[in-house]
Amino acid sequence: MKYRYPILNAEMPDKEDIKRMTPNRATREMLECLEGEGIETSFDRYIAQQPQCSFGLRGLCCRRCLWGPCRLDTRGDKGRARGICGADVNLVVMGNLLRGLAAGCAAHGQHAREVIETLILTAEGKTSFEIVEKGVILELAKRFHLDIGKPFDQLAATVGKILLDDLSRVEEVEMKTLLAYAPEERINTWREMGILPRSAFYEIVEALHKTTLGGDSDWKDLAKQELRTALAYCFSTLFGSSLATEALFGIPRPKTVELNYGILENDCVNILIHGHTPTLVEKIIEKIESPEIQKLAKDAGAQGVQLTGVCCTGAELLARHGIPSLGGILAQELIIGTGAIDAVIVDMQCVIPGLKTVADCWGTEIITTSQSNRIPDATHVPFDPIKADEIALEISRRAVEAYSRRHHSKTNIPDVKSKAIIGFSLEAILDIFGGRRNLLELLESGKIKGIVTVVGCNTPKVPYENSHVIIARELIKHGILVTTSGCSSHALLNAGLCALGAAELAAAGLREVCQERGIPPVLAVGACVDNTRTIRLFIELAEEAGMPINKLPFLFSGPEPGNEKTIGQGMAFLALGVSVHQGFPGPIPVPIPVAKADSDFLDDYDRGGNDVADFFAEDIHDLLGARVYSEPYPDLAAKLIQMHIRRKRLEWASAASTCLISGTM
Ligand code: MSK
């Protein structure tokens, strides 16, 4: 049964819609297969949860203190326009949004902490890792105004400590990474607005502190804390993770790969890598290739070992090593449902509890490696960077030994493969275009109309991966270059939009650019922390243009918001001056509807505004030159994004006093 939510002007898909509309044939086959086996997944549990609470969906349920939960209702005279403490709708909506962002910031914060600590320990000679991309350390050192004549390891340790300090300091000091990378115009704007952050951990604590019972009652002050926390999230948890990872393990470069479910091999040990931090996994790759583990696999009767990835560790492995990925967060149960996965090695985040339930049906070994992400009854081998070699060897052994327990008669691998070119780091993109000036000229000429980053998670509330694919396909059709990361990238990779052939789907100018340079029109940049790469690309282009970022034809689209981390990503781009499209159900609640007095029909609800939604849609533009667009339907969202890009091109043309509008969109 389908559920309509007139209050949100939206309809939730039922299982048949999902099976009909999800773009990857492998996903459709696996949904059918697991349904046939009677194995429940997130898609079934989502249907079982219908109808979901309409207060919660609109951000109007407050559970922050023990007096509640309070459900706020501004319709009619029910005495529920305020919570028990007196909080009104704006305070509740804004407080929920801020707490969501703080949670997302904490998640990427722990990710950053693990990688940066490994970098420091490595610089101090305490691990067997190596800093393979010395240039990243030197670049950071220059930006931090360090003496680059110092011994390299000493310099690397100092750089690591600055990154760690930006993550965790408690003093009232401005963040060094922000000052090193953000455009001066933005820093001045943020300073004027009073939203320069101190550190990620500081702002997380302050966000939670301000939203406790009897804390900050001024929703506009909470909105400022939202932006401050988003900046800390951006310039510490994203930049810190991404740059420290690049220093340790290398900057990705383009490679051609085959991916999707069909790359699983029936007669190989199939190991799925899952989570967010690539630290331990880098060692596991090494060990899997070692003669000892290869022999173990052969002795068990396997032809070899096939490593595959899911979610963001999967995206990291794909970008850096070309290890094939299979899907995003909502695919994890389906992948195990093939029965062909012998072991899943997980680190942290986006590892849903349902994973174990499906794994138990097939006898799949789950190995957890992070103290922060335990799963009951799973094998736990905790990561320690100092003992990374022995831990990685033990995990590799266990994973390979699981092959002999597989029920080979029960495997069902969808025969679907996709081709793609991956590994578009900032450096790779600039090299391909021969520097930022050339890329900017392509934007100026209109051959590339704009750059939109289509990113973020998945949600069962819309047909799986459908929005990502429709939006990206429409944008390239209209000459807009797309970058993508995280779970969104898995959707676009599997849909073939990151393959060379996808250039055929692009508008003439973009097609020509792609074919000349041998790139697809959708550039997969890496994991969700690697949004850093798109941010740095936007900063580079704005510097080259001599314009603020908010004057250029860029946009951030998160079509399927899921994890709280999505909130930080959207807010970070917004603070930088890049407008944001949020799909359904966005982290910023849609305006509250008002019933028409003369009608009983739910369809006749008006969409009256709440101040928070209006603030992010309108008022914020005066402060940052960017806004949030909310549009659940992907075809309409694609049109809205094109209009935004066109408007930005006109603004850019008038600001630069050059005529850019001859190539109309
Ligand atoms: S894994 S945070 S569902 S992108 Fe980064 Fe995917 Fe979102 Fe997790």
mmCIF file with all atom_site columns, C-alpha atoms in Angstrom, residues 137-138 141 145-159:
data_model
loop_
_atom_site.group_PDB
_atom_site.id
_atom_site.type_symbol
_atom_site.label_atom_id
_atom_site.label_alt_id
_atom_site.label_comp_id
_atom_site.label_asym_id
_atom_site.label_entity_id
_atom_site.label_seq_id
_atom_site.pdbx_PDB_ins_code
_atom_site.Cartn_x
_atom_site.Cartn_y
_atom_site.Cartn_z
_atom_site.occupancy
_atom_site.B_iso_or_equiv
_atom_site.pdbx_formal_charge
_atom_site.auth_seq_id
_atom_site.auth_comp_id
_atom_site.auth_asym_id
_atom_site.auth_atom_id
_atom_site.pdbx_PDB_model_num
ATOM 1  C CA . ILE A 1 137 ? 52.326 17.524 3.761  1.00 0.00 ? 137 ILE A CA 1
ATOM 2  C CA . LEU A 1 138 ? 54.515 20.187 2.144  1.00 0.00 ? 138 LEU A CA 1
ATOM 3  C CA . ALA A 1 141 ? 52.980 23.094 5.821  1.00 0.00 ? 141 ALA A CA 1
ATOM 4  C CA . HIS A 1 145 ? 53.288 29.009 7.445  1.00 0.00 ? 145 HIS A CA 1
ATOM 5  C CA . LEU A 1 146 ? 55.617 26.342 8.841  1.00 0.00 ? 146 LEU A CA 1
ATOM 6  C CA . ASP A 1 147 ? 59.336 26.235 8.168  1.00 0.00 ? 147 ASP A CA 1
ATOM 7  C CA . ILE A 1 148 ? 59.504 23.692 5.343  1.00 0.00 ? 148 ILE A CA 1
ATOM 8  C CA . GLY A 1 149 ? 63.256 23.397 5.780  1.00 0.00 ? 149 GLY A CA 1
ATOM 9  C CA . LYS A 1 150 ? 62.675 21.182 8.833  1.00 0.00 ? 150 LYS A CA 1
ATOM 10 C CA . PRO A 1 151 ? 63.165 17.380 8.587  1.00 0.00 ? 151 PRO A CA 1
ATOM 11 C CA . PHE A 1 152 ? 60.156 15.909 6.760  1.00 0.00 ? 152 PHE A CA 1
ATOM 12 C CA . ASP A 1 153 ? 58.924 13.624 9.538  1.00 0.00 ? 153 ASP A CA 1
ATOM 13 C CA . GLN A 1 154 ? 59.037 16.461 12.031 1.00 0.00 ? 154 GLN A CA 1
ATOM 14 C CA . LEU A 1 155 ? 57.090 18.649 9.614  1.00 0.00 ? 155 LEU A CA 1
ATOM 15 C CA . ALA A 1 156 ? 54.517 15.889 9.001  1.00 0.00 ? 156 ALA A CA 1
ATOM 16 C CA . ALA A 1 157 ? 54.005 15.429 12.751 1.00 0.00 ? 157 ALA A CA 1
ATOM 17 C CA . THR A 1 158 ? 53.508 19.181 13.194 1.00 0.00 ? 158 THR A CA 1
ATOM 18 C CA . VAL A 1 159 ? 51.016 19.289 10.308 1.00 0.00 ? 159 VAL A CA 1
#
